[in-house]
Amino acid sequence: MKRCINNIAGDVLVAAGFVAYLGPFTGHYRIALCKEWLSQFSENNIPHTKEPNLISTLGDPVEIRSWQIAGLPNDTLSVENGVITQFSQRWTHYIDPQGQANKWIKNLVRAVGLEVAKLSDRDFLCSLEKAITFGKPFLLENVGEELDPALEPVLLKQTYKQQGNTVLKLGDTVIPYHEDFKLYITTNLPNPHYSPEVSTKLTLINFTLSPSGLEDQLLGQVVAEERPDLEEARNQLILSNAEMHQELKEIEDQILYRLSTSEGNPVDDLELIKVLEASKLKAGEIQAKVKVAEQTEQDINTTRLQYAPVAVRTQILYFCVSDLSNVDPMYQYSLEWFLNIFLMGISNSKRADTVKERITNINNYVTFSLYSNVCRSLFEKHKLMFAFLLSARILMNDGQINMEEWRYLLSGGAVKEMRENPAPDWLSERAWGDILALSNLKNFSGFADDLTANLEAFRAIFDSPEPHREPLPQKWDTELDAFQKLLVLRCLRGDKITNAMQDFVALNLDQTFIEPQTTDLSVVFRESSATTPLVFVLSPGTDPAADLYKFAEEMKFSKKLSAISLGQGQGPRAEAMMHSAMEQGKWVFFQNCHLAPSWMPSLERLIEGINPNKVQQDFRLWLTSLPSNHFPVSILQNSSKVTIEPPRGVKANLLKSYSSFSDDFLTSCSKITVFKSLLLSLCFFHGNMLERRKFGPLGFNIPYEFTDGDLRICISQLEMFLNEYRDIPYKVLKYTAGEINYGGRVTDDWDRRCIMNILEDFYKPEVLTPEFAYSESGIYKQISTASDLNGYLQYIRSLPLNDSPELFGLHENANITFAQKETFALLGAIMQLQPKMLTLGGRSREELVEETSRDVLAKLPALMDLQEVIRKYPLLYEESMNTVLVQEVIR
């Protein structure tokens, strides 16, 4: 007790500094600053406990528990933020991109009549006036970097007395000021820049989620799901500890009261002696209970930490997903959405006998479940990037990827000493430069020399059609891991990096992570609700309207679906349509949201205003938009998103086409066998048309945006003509498909001629023969027409993931230019996701800049001696040049 009293000055000083200054900073920076303060305490002999912190000094465990029940995350940073909120003398302003502070404040003070408003609300000042007058808490959410000047007197608490009452001037009105009024402000901006004036008026509190903070939260959740008994015991422990501390405090208060009221000699005061004896016994009991509680807490924490690998893996996944918004503004995902996937993963993953097996099952299930959910809303070009990023970040966390090697893969390296290219006939100067730069890395020392000594072996890799699967010469094949081999491939055959990345992902995660992911509207619909919009993210030339109308028909909603294409002046109509649909339980379909950027804030308000208790549960809001910075982030974060674009690769295209068919459809034509054969042929042709674009001018002179609508109309015509004609009308089929449906989009005569020639290979009598091959290798072929839909899908899934140029009638080398562009686009996208504080070989970017600055300064000449210059070039009237020279030296 005496030690506590002696240390109180230092402990409270740290806590006060914490509340006053550390709110805006991250957890790591807070710890670093505290250490700095404590070193100053030691130098100045200020007494303090060994490791004082805000929570132990000012935090009340029971109060903190009630905050956590109200939704405050249980990590240290969030609890510190709660204590800062409690003791701050100024109103609090939360930097809250994940919405955790917003949710906590709403739950915490909703019972006392919380008023919620935004600066964009027309009546927000009226709501604020009402809250100030009646002493209600007021939450101002989603503010920007600048606050409304009308808030100034409220922020500065500029109250004064008028006729005995406390009043405040808000705008032009003087209003009564109730002492119970509280103001909370939140922003969902991830990294806002506030002026110093704002920082002096408010206490800024950083609620941005950190990796360690999220780990703490996830650990609590996984233990609560897996071992609810432990979590219950932990909660009981907090309450019993709080009760025991309360009892001790009451005993101390009673003793102090008796001592202060005792008259004469305290030894003669029998009542006091009885109280002291009773308190001694009680204190002994409590001390024993505290020891048992401490041991129990230790045991609980040991068991909890067994589940730490789940929290670590899931934290890595979350930050992979949250970084995606740097690649495309439509890739926005909320923490709440992520946690739902996490909790579903825990409940749906396979049970196991041991904790270790169970952790593996949870990690595998959650990783793939998240990948599948995110992939629905990613464009094709970013799916492999996301899968590769997941596997790389997991390996980085395990320390299996060197950061210098990672940086080399993304952006290459610098050559320290240029040497002569040993094989200029096949090795380009750029590739040789990359090899010399690679040799500077620790694990690749001597690589350039080995390549020079084994030119034939490396030439074989360079010439191979599958260089990413060729073994490396000598020691390099055994000494390098799968990731390091990517660096060698980057130097020799950059065009095969994407193929090697697929193998890398399959090796470290699973083959399913690189297989095409098909999107089913019914699955997306099941995950939505009346308050969750469904967003189609478009690519140029796509339109999901036909798919949605077909789905509405299946769901018996075709007559309950209203659609409108947004644009100038359509906002009020769309709003009325939405209100009507919410009351009647209908669907509304707002197309082309990117064409109405000025109406988007109104749409955001409408969606936030949907009351889940009042809205008809059948109501659904469907939206379409091209990627746009004006699309509200809150809608994207809380919606089910689907990207609409042609799949990548002939295999994925066939899979998408056949997934939309049924067995009844395959047998709906009068000529079943002919229809099945020509339908497969037509789908191959459609895939061919879409994939030729990637070859640039080798594919078509002009890249055309063919769509699923072109294929659908060709299929309808195929079925109709086969039913109407006794013989197969190949000439009619070729003309309608080649000249009208696909040819209608073509503006170049040579491209039209090319299409008609390609179509000759797919619409001809020979394709009706069993095992007819569309390519020389025989991989792409007809299968037995006795197969049902499942048989066709099995055949399609057996096709290679990456198309061979032979299917397009092109040489193998046609792939090289396209593949190189794809590789560097993919690496460029990953570069956008790198944190600014990237560590290189154990050194941060700032340290490298500092080191470079020192090198530059060392090379600079010494400062000029001004007096020496004036002596040598005296300032004379007739020598004006000397004056200019001296002025320049002074500068």
mmCIF file of C-alpha atoms in Angstrom, residues 521-782:
data_model
loop_
_atom_site.group_PDB
_atom_site.id
_atom_site.type_symbol
_atom_site.label_atom_id
_atom_site.label_comp_id
_atom_site.label_asym_id
_atom_site.label_seq_id
_atom_site.Cartn_x
_atom_site.Cartn_y
_atom_site.Cartn_z
ATOM 1 C CA LEU A 521 -26.927 -15.292 -58.418
ATOM 2 C CA SER A 522 -28.917 -17.579 -56.117
ATOM 3 C CA VAL A 523 -25.906 -17.900 -53.740
ATOM 4 C CA VAL A 524 -25.408 -14.110 -53.691
ATOM 5 C CA PHE A 525 -29.146 -13.623 -53.140
ATOM 6 C CA ARG A 526 -29.161 -16.036 -50.165
ATOM 7 C CA GLU A 527 -26.457 -13.960 -48.450
ATOM 8 C CA SER A 528 -28.373 -10.694 -48.937
ATOM 9 C CA SER A 529 -31.213 -9.216 -46.913
ATOM 10 C CA ALA A 530 -33.714 -6.351 -47.154
ATOM 11 C CA THR A 531 -31.044 -3.999 -45.688
ATOM 12 C CA THR A 532 -28.123 -5.372 -47.769
ATOM 13 C CA PRO A 533 -27.973 -4.084 -51.358
ATOM 14 C CA LEU A 534 -26.643 -6.275 -54.187
ATOM 15 C CA VAL A 535 -24.089 -4.473 -56.368
ATOM 16 C CA PHE A 536 -23.049 -5.561 -59.864
ATOM 17 C CA VAL A 537 -19.604 -4.095 -60.617
ATOM 18 C CA LEU A 538 -19.482 -3.777 -64.411
ATOM 19 C CA SER A 539 -16.689 -3.969 -66.945
ATOM 20 C CA PRO A 540 -17.060 -2.152 -70.299
ATOM 21 C CA GLY A 541 -19.636 -3.738 -72.616
ATOM 22 C CA THR A 542 -21.353 -5.922 -69.988
ATOM 23 C CA ASP A 543 -24.953 -5.838 -68.834
ATOM 24 C CA PRO A 544 -26.350 -8.136 -66.108
ATOM 25 C CA ALA A 545 -29.982 -7.112 -66.780
ATOM 26 C CA ALA A 546 -30.841 -10.292 -68.739
ATOM 27 C CA ASP A 547 -29.410 -12.531 -65.971
ATOM 28 C CA LEU A 548 -31.327 -10.615 -63.307
ATOM 29 C CA TYR A 549 -34.648 -10.776 -65.213
ATOM 30 C CA LYS A 550 -34.148 -14.518 -65.681
ATOM 31 C CA PHE A 551 -33.386 -14.957 -61.967
ATOM 32 C CA ALA A 552 -36.427 -12.836 -61.026
ATOM 33 C CA GLU A 553 -38.549 -15.167 -63.143
ATOM 34 C CA GLU A 554 -37.153 -18.213 -61.327
ATOM 35 C CA MET A 555 -37.917 -16.534 -57.970
ATOM 36 C CA LYS A 556 -41.466 -15.583 -59.123
ATOM 37 C CA PHE A 557 -40.549 -11.889 -58.883
ATOM 38 C CA SER A 558 -40.614 -10.900 -62.560
ATOM 39 C CA LYS A 559 -43.777 -8.807 -62.040
ATOM 40 C CA LYS A 560 -42.443 -7.338 -58.791
ATOM 41 C CA LEU A 561 -39.209 -5.963 -60.292
ATOM 42 C CA SER A 562 -38.960 -2.242 -61.148
ATOM 43 C CA ALA A 563 -35.922 -0.922 -63.029
ATOM 44 C CA ILE A 564 -34.581 2.547 -63.787
ATOM 45 C CA SER A 565 -31.400 3.738 -65.482
ATOM 46 C CA LEU A 566 -29.914 6.529 -63.383
ATOM 47 C CA GLY A 567 -28.765 9.802 -64.887
ATOM 48 C CA GLN A 568 -29.476 13.494 -64.606
ATOM 49 C CA GLY A 569 -32.842 14.220 -62.960
ATOM 50 C CA GLN A 570 -33.717 10.561 -62.265
ATOM 51 C CA GLY A 571 -32.985 10.797 -58.494
ATOM 52 C CA PRO A 572 -36.517 11.719 -57.271
ATOM 53 C CA ARG A 573 -38.114 8.975 -59.439
ATOM 54 C CA ALA A 574 -35.658 6.392 -58.108
ATOM 55 C CA GLU A 575 -36.321 7.514 -54.513
ATOM 56 C CA ALA A 576 -40.091 7.199 -54.914
ATOM 57 C CA MET A 577 -39.644 3.783 -56.554
ATOM 58 C CA MET A 578 -37.484 2.601 -53.632
ATOM 59 C CA HIS A 579 -39.949 3.789 -50.941
ATOM 60 C CA SER A 580 -42.794 2.024 -52.735
ATOM 61 C CA ALA A 581 -40.791 -1.217 -53.098
ATOM 62 C CA MET A 582 -39.816 -1.179 -49.394
ATOM 63 C CA GLU A 583 -43.479 -0.957 -48.363
ATOM 64 C CA GLN A 584 -44.705 -3.602 -50.818
ATOM 65 C CA GLY A 585 -41.753 -6.025 -50.615
ATOM 66 C CA LYS A 586 -40.694 -5.669 -54.263
ATOM 67 C CA TRP A 587 -37.273 -5.545 -55.973
ATOM 68 C CA VAL A 588 -35.787 -2.356 -57.440
ATOM 69 C CA PHE A 589 -32.984 -2.280 -59.987
ATOM 70 C CA PHE A 590 -30.958 0.951 -60.304
ATOM 71 C CA GLN A 591 -28.706 0.747 -63.351
ATOM 72 C CA ASN A 592 -25.569 2.796 -64.098
ATOM 73 C CA CYS A 593 -25.026 4.418 -60.686
ATOM 74 C CA HIS A 594 -21.739 5.865 -62.001
ATOM 75 C CA LEU A 595 -23.781 8.215 -64.222
ATOM 76 C CA ALA A 596 -25.397 9.891 -61.188
ATOM 77 C CA PRO A 597 -22.468 10.798 -58.861
ATOM 78 C CA SER A 598 -24.337 13.782 -57.377
ATOM 79 C CA TRP A 599 -27.234 11.545 -56.271
ATOM 80 C CA MET A 600 -25.013 8.936 -54.593
ATOM 81 C CA PRO A 601 -25.002 10.642 -51.121
ATOM 82 C CA SER A 602 -28.845 10.585 -51.241
ATOM 83 C CA LEU A 603 -28.781 6.867 -52.108
ATOM 84 C CA GLU A 604 -26.384 6.271 -49.202
ATOM 85 C CA ARG A 605 -28.793 8.081 -46.843
ATOM 86 C CA LEU A 606 -31.757 6.065 -48.172
ATOM 87 C CA ILE A 607 -29.975 2.752 -47.585
ATOM 88 C CA GLU A 608 -28.789 3.751 -44.092
ATOM 89 C CA GLY A 609 -32.360 4.812 -43.302
ATOM 90 C CA ILE A 610 -33.833 1.349 -44.031
ATOM 91 C CA ASN A 611 -35.381 0.164 -40.752
ATOM 92 C CA PRO A 612 -34.954 -3.642 -40.557
ATOM 93 C CA ASN A 613 -38.032 -3.905 -38.309
ATOM 94 C CA LYS A 614 -40.344 -1.969 -40.662
ATOM 95 C CA VAL A 615 -39.164 -2.890 -44.172
ATOM 96 C CA GLN A 616 -40.848 -5.803 -45.988
ATOM 97 C CA GLN A 617 -38.359 -8.710 -45.810
ATOM 98 C CA ASP A 618 -38.832 -9.566 -49.522
ATOM 99 C CA PHE A 619 -37.501 -6.132 -50.538
ATOM 100 C CA ARG A 620 -34.179 -6.162 -52.439
ATOM 101 C CA LEU A 621 -32.130 -3.328 -53.937
ATOM 102 C CA TRP A 622 -30.015 -4.229 -57.004
ATOM 103 C CA LEU A 623 -27.428 -1.715 -58.246
ATOM 104 C CA THR A 624 -25.029 -1.646 -61.214
ATOM 105 C CA SER A 625 -21.998 0.609 -61.616
ATOM 106 C CA LEU A 626 -18.699 0.831 -63.429
ATOM 107 C CA PRO A 627 -15.740 1.292 -61.032
ATOM 108 C CA SER A 628 -16.066 4.839 -59.677
ATOM 109 C CA ASN A 629 -14.509 6.895 -56.864
ATOM 110 C CA HIS A 630 -17.918 8.550 -56.320
ATOM 111 C CA PHE A 631 -19.676 5.313 -55.343
ATOM 112 C CA PRO A 632 -20.319 5.478 -51.542
ATOM 113 C CA VAL A 633 -17.864 3.354 -49.570
ATOM 114 C CA SER A 634 -20.462 2.478 -46.894
ATOM 115 C CA ILE A 635 -22.737 0.878 -49.544
ATOM 116 C CA LEU A 636 -19.842 -1.142 -50.966
ATOM 117 C CA GLN A 637 -18.704 -2.303 -47.532
ATOM 118 C CA ASN A 638 -22.128 -3.538 -46.496
ATOM 119 C CA SER A 639 -23.346 -5.043 -49.779
ATOM 120 C CA SER A 640 -23.047 -8.312 -51.662
ATOM 121 C CA LYS A 641 -20.863 -7.509 -54.674
ATOM 122 C CA VAL A 642 -20.527 -9.378 -57.968
ATOM 123 C CA THR A 643 -18.240 -8.414 -60.844
ATOM 124 C CA ILE A 644 -19.769 -8.789 -64.291
ATOM 125 C CA GLU A 645 -17.214 -9.516 -66.989
ATOM 126 C CA PRO A 646 -16.350 -12.381 -69.331
ATOM 127 C CA PRO A 647 -14.370 -15.096 -67.511
ATOM 128 C CA ARG A 648 -10.691 -15.440 -68.372
ATOM 129 C CA GLY A 649 -9.746 -18.438 -70.504
ATOM 130 C CA VAL A 650 -11.704 -20.819 -72.738
ATOM 131 C CA LYS A 651 -12.156 -23.292 -69.844
ATOM 132 C CA ALA A 652 -13.723 -20.626 -67.588
ATOM 133 C CA ASN A 653 -15.945 -19.403 -70.446
ATOM 134 C CA LEU A 654 -17.227 -22.920 -71.170
ATOM 135 C CA LEU A 655 -17.806 -23.488 -67.465
ATOM 136 C CA LYS A 656 -19.842 -20.288 -67.186
ATOM 137 C CA SER A 657 -21.908 -21.117 -70.291
ATOM 138 C CA TYR A 658 -22.687 -24.711 -69.275
ATOM 139 C CA SER A 659 -23.402 -23.757 -65.645
ATOM 140 C CA SER A 660 -26.357 -21.736 -66.952
ATOM 141 C CA PHE A 661 -27.799 -24.745 -68.881
ATOM 142 C CA SER A 662 -29.918 -27.602 -67.562
ATOM 143 C CA ASP A 663 -30.469 -31.216 -68.690
ATOM 144 C CA ASP A 664 -33.950 -30.238 -69.881
ATOM 145 C CA PHE A 665 -32.434 -27.527 -72.074
ATOM 146 C CA LEU A 666 -29.868 -29.938 -73.609
ATOM 147 C CA THR A 667 -32.709 -32.272 -74.627
ATOM 148 C CA SER A 668 -35.190 -29.555 -75.638
ATOM 149 C CA CYS A 669 -34.312 -29.654 -79.387
ATOM 150 C CA SER A 670 -35.837 -32.160 -81.817
ATOM 151 C CA LYS A 671 -32.305 -33.103 -83.063
ATOM 152 C CA ILE A 672 -30.748 -33.794 -79.639
ATOM 153 C CA THR A 673 -27.366 -35.242 -80.707
ATOM 154 C CA VAL A 674 -26.803 -32.577 -83.382
ATOM 155 C CA PHE A 675 -27.841 -29.803 -80.968
ATOM 156 C CA LYS A 676 -25.443 -31.042 -78.235
ATOM 157 C CA SER A 677 -22.501 -31.227 -80.678
ATOM 158 C CA LEU A 678 -23.143 -27.843 -82.304
ATOM 159 C CA LEU A 679 -23.839 -26.222 -78.902
ATOM 160 C CA LEU A 680 -20.408 -27.300 -77.603
ATOM 161 C CA SER A 681 -18.893 -26.102 -80.899
ATOM 162 C CA LEU A 682 -20.631 -22.720 -80.575
ATOM 163 C CA CYS A 683 -19.464 -22.298 -76.943
ATOM 164 C CA PHE A 684 -15.884 -23.101 -78.030
ATOM 165 C CA PHE A 685 -16.232 -20.450 -80.757
ATOM 166 C CA HIS A 686 -17.528 -17.881 -78.227
ATOM 167 C CA GLY A 687 -14.554 -18.559 -75.925
ATOM 168 C CA ASN A 688 -12.243 -18.253 -78.946
ATOM 169 C CA MET A 689 -13.695 -14.840 -79.860
ATOM 170 C CA LEU A 690 -13.304 -13.483 -76.311
ATOM 171 C CA GLU A 691 -9.792 -14.818 -75.750
ATOM 172 C CA ARG A 692 -8.334 -13.659 -79.099
ATOM 173 C CA ARG A 693 -8.366 -10.090 -77.773
ATOM 174 C CA LYS A 694 -5.501 -10.820 -75.390
ATOM 175 C CA PHE A 695 -3.125 -11.418 -78.313
ATOM 176 C CA GLY A 696 -3.489 -7.800 -79.455
ATOM 177 C CA PRO A 697 -3.114 -7.259 -83.239
ATOM 178 C CA LEU A 698 -2.376 -10.983 -83.690
ATOM 179 C CA GLY A 699 -5.932 -11.705 -82.512
ATOM 180 C CA PHE A 700 -7.950 -8.839 -84.024
ATOM 181 C CA ASN A 701 -6.936 -5.499 -85.512
ATOM 182 C CA ILE A 702 -9.437 -3.853 -83.147
ATOM 183 C CA PRO A 703 -10.329 -5.349 -79.716
ATOM 184 C CA TYR A 704 -14.112 -6.002 -79.710
ATOM 185 C CA GLU A 705 -16.336 -6.336 -76.631
ATOM 186 C CA PHE A 706 -18.295 -9.517 -77.394
ATOM 187 C CA THR A 707 -20.849 -10.362 -74.695
ATOM 188 C CA ASP A 708 -22.897 -13.276 -73.352
ATOM 189 C CA GLY A 709 -25.840 -11.765 -75.225
ATOM 190 C CA ASP A 710 -24.125 -12.621 -78.540
ATOM 191 C CA LEU A 711 -23.821 -16.263 -77.444
ATOM 192 C CA ARG A 712 -27.403 -16.396 -76.130
ATOM 193 C CA ILE A 713 -28.945 -15.187 -79.407
ATOM 194 C CA CYS A 714 -26.771 -17.642 -81.413
ATOM 195 C CA ILE A 715 -27.957 -20.527 -79.173
ATOM 196 C CA SER A 716 -31.613 -19.486 -79.637
ATOM 197 C CA GLN A 717 -31.133 -19.350 -83.416
ATOM 198 C CA LEU A 718 -29.326 -22.711 -83.423
ATOM 199 C CA GLU A 719 -32.226 -24.374 -81.590
ATOM 200 C CA MET A 720 -34.829 -22.656 -83.789
ATOM 201 C CA PHE A 721 -33.140 -23.527 -87.119
ATOM 202 C CA LEU A 722 -32.540 -27.158 -86.096
ATOM 203 C CA ASN A 723 -36.229 -27.495 -85.176
ATOM 204 C CA GLU A 724 -37.468 -25.801 -88.390
ATOM 205 C CA TYR A 725 -35.115 -27.309 -91.024
ATOM 206 C CA ARG A 726 -34.965 -30.999 -91.958
ATOM 207 C CA ASP A 727 -31.270 -30.725 -92.940
ATOM 208 C CA ILE A 728 -28.749 -28.758 -90.886
ATOM 209 C CA PRO A 729 -28.578 -25.218 -92.439
ATOM 210 C CA TYR A 730 -24.836 -24.588 -91.928
ATOM 211 C CA LYS A 731 -24.886 -21.645 -94.360
ATOM 212 C CA VAL A 732 -27.687 -19.891 -92.416
ATOM 213 C CA LEU A 733 -26.051 -20.632 -89.052
ATOM 214 C CA LYS A 734 -22.689 -19.258 -90.204
ATOM 215 C CA TYR A 735 -24.267 -16.134 -91.701
ATOM 216 C CA THR A 736 -26.396 -15.275 -88.637
ATOM 217 C CA ALA A 737 -23.545 -15.923 -86.182
ATOM 218 C CA GLY A 738 -20.571 -14.601 -88.177
ATOM 219 C CA GLU A 739 -22.076 -11.716 -90.154
ATOM 220 C CA ILE A 740 -24.902 -10.563 -87.860
ATOM 221 C CA ASN A 741 -24.510 -11.502 -84.173
ATOM 222 C CA TYR A 742 -20.723 -11.374 -83.765
ATOM 223 C CA GLY A 743 -19.997 -9.644 -87.095
ATOM 224 C CA GLY A 744 -22.406 -6.822 -86.222
ATOM 225 C CA ARG A 745 -19.869 -5.530 -83.714
ATOM 226 C CA VAL A 746 -16.951 -5.795 -86.146
ATOM 227 C CA THR A 747 -15.892 -2.645 -88.043
ATOM 228 C CA ASP A 748 -12.755 -3.953 -89.757
ATOM 229 C CA ASP A 749 -13.203 -5.987 -92.993
ATOM 230 C CA TRP A 750 -10.153 -8.153 -92.274
ATOM 231 C CA ASP A 751 -11.462 -8.934 -88.772
ATOM 232 C CA ARG A 752 -14.839 -9.965 -90.244
ATOM 233 C CA ARG A 753 -13.056 -12.200 -92.753
ATOM 234 C CA CYS A 754 -11.023 -13.678 -89.859
ATOM 235 C CA ILE A 755 -14.215 -14.405 -87.864
ATOM 236 C CA MET A 756 -15.898 -16.122 -90.818
ATOM 237 C CA ASN A 757 -12.825 -18.299 -91.354
ATOM 238 C CA ILE A 758 -12.676 -19.283 -87.673
ATOM 239 C CA LEU A 759 -16.399 -20.057 -87.683
ATOM 240 C CA GLU A 760 -15.790 -22.490 -90.588
ATOM 241 C CA ASP A 761 -13.861 -24.694 -88.114
ATOM 242 C CA PHE A 762 -16.737 -24.805 -85.612
ATOM 243 C CA TYR A 763 -19.880 -24.944 -87.806
ATOM 244 C CA LYS A 764 -19.218 -27.824 -90.206
ATOM 245 C CA PRO A 765 -20.498 -31.432 -90.610
ATOM 246 C CA GLU A 766 -17.241 -32.928 -89.253
ATOM 247 C CA VAL A 767 -17.911 -31.606 -85.716
ATOM 248 C CA LEU A 768 -20.791 -34.110 -85.443
ATOM 249 C CA THR A 769 -18.356 -37.046 -85.496
ATOM 250 C CA PRO A 770 -17.407 -38.417 -82.067
ATOM 251 C CA GLU A 771 -13.988 -37.359 -80.734
ATOM 252 C CA PHE A 772 -13.680 -34.573 -83.360
ATOM 253 C CA ALA A 773 -10.628 -32.476 -82.313
ATOM 254 C CA TYR A 774 -10.633 -28.674 -82.475
ATOM 255 C CA SER A 775 -6.837 -28.572 -81.979
ATOM 256 C CA GLU A 776 -3.864 -30.623 -83.127
ATOM 257 C CA SER A 777 -3.135 -31.935 -79.628
ATOM 258 C CA GLY A 778 -6.662 -33.341 -79.341
ATOM 259 C CA ILE A 779 -7.194 -31.770 -75.894
ATOM 260 C CA TYR A 780 -10.101 -29.622 -77.112
ATOM 261 C CA LYS A 781 -12.556 -32.079 -78.696
ATOM 262 C CA GLN A 782 -16.149 -33.288 -79.009
#
